[in-house]
Coordinates of C-alpha atoms in Angstrom, one line a residue:
X1 CA -116.7 18.4 -117.4
X2 CA -116.8 14.9 -119.2
X3 CA -114.8 12.2 -119.5
X4 CA -112.6 13.8 -122.0
X5 CA -112.2 17.3 -121.2
X6 CA -111.0 19.1 -118.1
X7 CA -110.9 23.2 -117.2
X8 CA -107.6 24.8 -117.6
X9 CA -106.2 28.2 -117.7
X10 CA -104.6 28.9 -121.1
X11 CA -102.2 31.3 -121.6
X12 CA -101.9 32.7 -125.7
X13 CA -100.0 35.5 -125.8
X14 CA -98.1 38.0 -123.9
X15 CA -100.1 40.8 -122.4
X16 CA -103.4 39.0 -122.5
X17 CA -105.0 37.3 -119.7
X18 CA -105.1 33.8 -119.2
X19 CA -108.5 32.3 -120.5
X20 CA -110.6 29.7 -118.6
X21 CA -111.8 26.8 -121.1
X22 CA -112.4 23.3 -121.5
X23 CA -109.7 21.5 -123.2
X24 CA -109.0 17.9 -124.0
X25 CA -107.2 15.8 -120.8
X26 CA -103.9 14.6 -121.8
X27 CA -102.9 11.4 -122.6
X28 CA -99.5 10.2 -121.0
X29 CA -96.8 9.1 -123.9
X30 CA -94.0 6.6 -123.3
X31 CA -92.4 7.1 -119.9
X32 CA -95.1 10.1 -118.8
X33 CA -97.8 9.7 -116.4
X34 CA -100.9 11.3 -116.4
X35 CA -101.5 13.2 -112.7
X36 CA -104.9 14.5 -111.1
X37 CA -103.8 17.8 -110.1
X38 CA -105.1 18.6 -106.7
X39 CA -103.1 22.1 -106.4
X40 CA -100.5 24.6 -108.2
X41 CA -98.5 27.1 -107.1
X42 CA -98.0 30.4 -108.8
X43 CA -94.3 31.3 -109.0
X44 CA -93.0 34.5 -110.1
X45 CA -91.3 32.7 -112.6
X46 CA -94.7 32.2 -114.4
X47 CA -95.0 36.1 -114.5
X48 CA -91.9 36.3 -116.5
X49 CA -93.4 33.7 -118.9
X50 CA -96.9 35.8 -119.3
X51 CA -94.8 39.3 -119.7
X52 CA -92.5 37.8 -122.6
X53 CA -89.5 38.1 -120.6
X54 CA -88.8 34.5 -121.1
X55 CA -88.6 34.1 -124.9
X56 CA -89.6 31.0 -127.0
X57 CA -92.6 29.5 -124.7
X58 CA -95.1 26.6 -125.8
X59 CA -98.0 28.5 -127.4
X60 CA -101.1 28.2 -126.1
X61 CA -99.7 27.2 -122.8
X62 CA -101.2 25.8 -119.9
X63 CA -98.7 27.4 -117.2
X64 CA -97.7 26.2 -113.9
X65 CA -95.2 24.3 -112.5
X66 CA -95.1 23.8 -108.6
X67 CA -98.0 21.1 -108.7
X68 CA -99.0 18.6 -106.5
X69 CA -101.6 15.5 -107.3
X70 CA -101.9 12.0 -108.0
X71 CA -100.9 9.5 -110.6
X72 CA -104.5 8.8 -112.7
X73 CA -102.9 6.8 -115.3
X74 CA -98.9 5.9 -116.7
X75 CA -97.5 5.4 -120.1
X76 CA -95.7 2.7 -121.3
X77 CA -91.9 1.8 -119.9
X78 CA -93.0 3.9 -116.4
X79 CA -91.4 2.4 -113.7
X80 CA -91.5 3.2 -109.9
X81 CA -94.6 5.3 -110.2
X82 CA -98.4 3.5 -109.9
X83 CA -101.8 4.8 -109.9
X84 CA -102.5 6.6 -106.8
X85 CA -99.1 7.8 -105.9
X86 CA -99.0 11.6 -104.6
X87 CA -96.4 13.4 -106.8
X88 CA -94.9 16.7 -107.1
X89 CA -93.8 18.4 -110.2
X90 CA -91.3 20.7 -110.5
X91 CA -89.8 23.4 -113.0
X92 CA -87.4 21.0 -114.6
X93 CA -89.7 18.3 -117.1
X94 CA -87.2 16.5 -118.9
X95 CA -83.2 16.2 -120.0
X96 CA -81.5 14.5 -122.7
X97 CA -79.0 12.7 -120.5
X98 CA -77.1 13.1 -123.6
X99 CA -75.1 16.5 -123.9
X100 CA -71.8 17.7 -122.6
X101 CA -73.7 19.2 -119.4
X102 CA -75.6 16.0 -118.6
X103 CA -72.5 14.0 -119.0
X104 CA -70.8 16.1 -116.5
X105 CA -73.7 15.7 -114.1
X106 CA -75.2 19.1 -114.3
X107 CA -78.8 18.2 -115.8
X108 CA -79.8 21.7 -115.0
X109 CA -77.9 23.1 -117.6
X110 CA -79.4 20.4 -120.2
X111 CA -79.1 22.0 -123.8
X112 CA -82.1 20.1 -124.7
X113 CA -84.4 20.5 -121.3
X114 CA -88.1 20.8 -121.3
X115 CA -89.6 23.1 -118.6
X116 CA -93.1 22.5 -117.0
X117 CA -95.0 25.3 -117.6
X118 CA -93.1 26.6 -120.1
X119 CA -92.2 24.3 -122.8
X120 CA -94.4 22.0 -121.3
X121 CA -98.1 22.3 -120.7
X122 CA -98.4 22.8 -116.8
X123 CA -100.5 22.7 -113.8
X124 CA -103.2 25.4 -113.8
X125 CA -105.3 22.7 -114.9
X126 CA -107.5 19.9 -113.6
X127 CA -104.8 17.3 -115.0
X128 CA -101.3 17.5 -116.4
X129 CA -99.0 14.7 -117.8
X130 CA -95.1 14.7 -117.1
X131 CA -92.4 13.0 -117.7
X132 CA -92.3 10.2 -114.6
X133 CA -88.5 10.1 -114.4
X134 CA -88.9 13.7 -113.0
X135 CA -91.8 14.0 -110.4
X136 CA -90.7 13.0 -106.9
X137 CA -93.1 10.4 -105.3
X138 CA -93.8 12.3 -102.1
X139 CA -95.6 10.7 -99.0
X140 CA -99.2 11.4 -97.6
X141 CA -97.9 14.3 -95.8
X142 CA -97.4 16.8 -98.9
X143 CA -100.7 15.8 -100.4
X144 CA -102.1 19.2 -99.5
X145 CA -102.4 22.8 -101.2
X146 CA -100.0 24.2 -98.7
X147 CA -97.0 22.0 -100.0
X148 CA -97.4 23.0 -103.7
X149 CA -94.9 26.0 -103.4
X150 CA -92.2 23.6 -101.9
X151 CA -91.9 22.2 -105.7
X152 CA -90.1 25.6 -106.7
X153 CA -89.8 28.2 -103.9
X154 CA -88.4 25.8 -101.8
X155 CA -86.3 24.2 -104.4
X156 CA -84.8 26.9 -106.0
X157 CA -84.4 28.7 -102.6
X158 CA -82.8 25.4 -101.6
X159 CA -80.4 25.2 -104.5
X160 CA -79.6 29.1 -103.5
X161 CA -78.8 28.2 -100.1
X162 CA -76.7 25.1 -100.6
X163 CA -74.2 27.2 -102.4
X164 CA -73.6 29.3 -99.9
X165 CA -70.9 28.5 -97.5
X166 CA -71.9 26.3 -94.6
X167 CA -69.8 28.3 -92.4
X168 CA -71.4 31.3 -93.1
X169 CA -73.9 32.9 -90.1
X170 CA -75.1 36.6 -91.5
X171 CA -77.2 35.4 -94.5
X172 CA -79.3 38.3 -96.2
X173 CA -82.6 37.5 -98.2
X174 CA -83.6 40.6 -100.8
X175 CA -87.2 40.3 -101.6
X176 CA -89.2 38.4 -98.9
X177 CA -92.0 36.4 -100.7
X178 CA -92.5 32.6 -101.4
X179 CA -89.0 31.2 -101.5
X180 CA -87.4 33.6 -98.7
X181 CA -90.5 32.7 -96.3
X182 CA -89.5 28.6 -96.8
X183 CA -86.0 29.4 -96.7
X184 CA -85.8 31.5 -93.8
X185 CA -87.1 28.7 -91.6
X186 CA -84.5 26.2 -92.6
X187 CA -81.6 29.1 -92.1
X188 CA -83.0 29.5 -88.6
X189 CA -83.2 26.1 -87.7
X190 CA -79.6 26.1 -88.4
X191 CA -79.0 28.6 -86.0
X192 CA -78.2 31.5 -88.7
X193 CA -79.1 35.3 -88.6
X194 CA -81.3 36.1 -91.5
X195 CA -81.6 39.5 -92.7
X196 CA -84.6 40.4 -94.6
X197 CA -84.8 42.9 -97.2
X198 CA -87.9 43.9 -98.5
X199 CA -89.2 46.7 -101.0
X200 CA -89.0 50.6 -98.8
X201 CA -91.8 50.7 -97.2
X202 CA -93.4 47.3 -97.6
X203 CA -94.9 47.1 -93.9
X204 CA -96.7 43.9 -94.5
X205 CA -93.7 42.1 -96.0
X206 CA -91.6 43.3 -93.2
X207 CA -94.0 42.2 -90.5
X208 CA -94.3 38.9 -91.9
X209 CA -90.2 38.5 -91.6
X210 CA -90.2 39.4 -88.0
X211 CA -93.0 36.8 -87.5
X212 CA -90.9 33.9 -89.0
X213 CA -87.7 35.3 -86.6
X214 CA -85.5 37.4 -89.4
X215 CA -82.8 38.9 -87.1
X216 CA -83.2 42.1 -88.9
X217 CA -85.6 43.2 -91.3
X218 CA -85.5 46.6 -93.6
X219 CA -85.9 48.3 -96.7
X220 CA -84.1 47.1 -99.7
X221 CA -82.2 50.6 -99.7
X222 CA -81.5 50.2 -95.9
X223 CA -77.9 49.0 -94.9
X224 CA -78.0 46.2 -92.4
X225 CA -76.2 46.3 -88.9
X226 CA -73.5 43.7 -90.0
X227 CA -71.9 42.8 -93.1
X228 CA -73.4 40.0 -94.8
X229 CA -71.5 36.5 -94.8
X230 CA -73.7 35.8 -98.0
X231 CA -76.8 36.7 -99.0
X232 CA -79.5 35.5 -101.7
X233 CA -81.4 38.1 -104.2
X234 CA -84.8 36.6 -105.3
X235 CA -86.7 40.0 -106.3
X236 CA -85.8 40.4 -110.3
X237 CA -84.6 43.7 -109.4
X238 CA -81.1 44.5 -111.5
X239 CA -80.1 47.4 -109.1
X240 CA -79.9 44.9 -106.1
X241 CA -77.1 43.5 -107.1
X242 CA -74.8 46.5 -106.5
X243 CA -76.2 46.7 -103.4
X244 CA -76.0 43.5 -102.2
X245 CA -72.2 43.6 -103.1
X246 CA -72.2 46.5 -100.7
X247 CA -73.8 44.8 -98.0
X248 CA -71.6 41.8 -98.0
X249 CA -68.7 41.1 -95.9
X250 CA -65.3 40.3 -97.8
X251 CA -65.1 36.9 -99.3
X252 CA -68.8 36.6 -98.8
X253 CA -71.2 35.6 -101.7
X254 CA -74.3 37.0 -103.8
X255 CA -76.7 34.4 -105.6
X256 CA -79.2 35.6 -107.8
X257 CA -82.0 33.1 -107.7
X258 CA -83.9 34.1 -110.0
X259 CA -84.6 33.0 -113.7
X260 CA -85.2 36.6 -114.6
X261 CA -83.7 40.1 -113.7
X262 CA -83.6 43.8 -114.8
X263 CA -80.6 45.5 -116.0
X264 CA -78.0 45.3 -113.7
X265 CA -76.7 49.1 -113.3
X266 CA -72.5 49.5 -113.6
X267 CA -70.9 49.5 -110.5
X268 CA -67.5 50.0 -109.3
X269 CA -65.1 47.6 -109.2
X270 CA -64.2 47.8 -105.0
X271 CA -67.8 46.3 -104.4
X272 CA -67.0 42.6 -106.2
X273 CA -63.2 43.2 -105.2
X274 CA -61.8 41.5 -101.9
X275 CA -63.0 38.1 -103.0
X276 CA -66.4 38.5 -103.3
X277 CA -68.5 36.0 -105.3
X278 CA -71.6 37.0 -107.5
X279 CA -73.3 34.0 -109.1
X280 CA -76.6 32.7 -110.7
X281 CA -78.9 29.8 -110.1
X282 CA -80.0 28.1 -113.2
X283 CA -83.0 25.5 -112.6
X284 CA -82.6 22.3 -110.6
X285 CA -81.3 18.9 -110.4
X286 CA -83.4 15.7 -109.7
X287 CA -80.7 15.4 -106.8
X288 CA -81.9 18.9 -105.6
X289 CA -85.2 17.8 -104.9
X290 CA -84.0 14.2 -103.0
X291 CA -82.2 16.4 -101.0
X292 CA -84.5 19.0 -100.3
X293 CA -87.3 16.3 -99.1
X294 CA -85.1 14.3 -97.0
X295 CA -83.7 17.8 -95.0
X296 CA -87.3 18.4 -94.8
X297 CA -87.5 15.2 -92.3
X298 CA -85.4 16.9 -90.2
X299 CA -86.8 20.6 -90.1
X300 CA -90.5 21.2 -90.0
X301 CA -91.6 24.0 -92.9
X302 CA -94.7 25.7 -93.0
X303 CA -96.1 27.6 -96.0
X304 CA -98.1 30.5 -95.9
X305 CA -100.3 30.2 -98.6
X306 CA -103.5 32.1 -100.4
X307 CA -105.8 30.1 -101.9
X308 CA -107.6 30.5 -105.1
X309 CA -109.7 28.3 -107.2
X310 CA -108.5 27.7 -110.5
X311 CA -110.4 30.0 -112.7
X312 CA -109.2 33.2 -110.4
X313 CA -106.1 32.4 -111.7
X314 CA -105.9 36.1 -113.2
X315 CA -106.9 37.7 -110.2
X316 CA -104.3 35.7 -108.3
X317 CA -101.6 36.4 -110.6
X318 CA -102.3 40.1 -110.2
X319 CA -102.4 40.1 -106.3
X320 CA -98.6 38.3 -106.8
X321 CA -97.5 40.9 -109.4
X322 CA -98.6 43.7 -106.8
X323 CA -97.3 42.6 -103.7
X324 CA -100.4 41.8 -102.1
X325 CA -99.6 38.1 -101.5
X326 CA -98.5 37.0 -97.7
X327 CA -96.4 33.7 -98.3
X328 CA -97.4 31.8 -101.6
X329 CA -100.5 32.0 -104.3
X330 CA -101.9 28.4 -105.0
X331 CA -104.5 27.6 -107.2
X332 CA -106.7 24.6 -106.0
X333 CA -108.9 22.4 -108.3
X334 CA -112.1 20.9 -107.8
X335 CA -112.1 17.3 -110.2
X336 CA -115.2 16.1 -108.4

């Protein structure tokens, strides 16, 4: 790599593997910073982008939105972030501040939003640019690859969890991957009983959930021994919605924590009746990030990661797709 180019994994069209190639190092525009990427997590949302399940990505695209790195340069007008600062870059990359949702304080629903690794280039590269106002300044303790999953798996898990009544005791988690393995540690610290649902027969994930302190572990088709006060569905499987409603007690809440889900089958009204609530989570806000990292000052969370060099992104994606990753997959860079 010379001073003007960097290594990146580039997405050219759905159904094709990412291409490892030299591309130009981006230049920060007004309000942006150039970030030297230390690590970037691989999120299940990335799979939805690569598979064409999320429409209209920037093409060609550098994916990735769970970024940890250091600021290498700043554009005009940047305040509060300096060269050398450690930052985290999440999915929400930009909002307009002017649309009806932004004006109501719901920037996660911004009509003109841009998203890292989807409509903006992301972190599967040695460098990336991001809008400074949408980066989180982090302390030295987060300058490591294990922190990368916190920027989406952690944040979306936290936003989903925050939608649950604080009095809820029995919490179900359907799909025990990157987000659930972070969230269970928070729930346990708050004296919740976690019921972990995995793919039927996924002994490895079930053992992982037990190791992290799940009160009960089973397959997605199993009936838990107690009714749930609330549950979060992380798996992109629409058939889990009626199953989760069935497992949930009267007045309970089922949260859909993913950005994409397969078709939801028809189900009888009695599963929703008795004031059960079904709702989705869309993106995140910057306040979610501030609240999440503030919470982590009092709760210690350890991420379980498998590290891969940038050039092996396709292999890492395949392992994630096939359920072979314990915890989260993370790409690490070498910009020496």
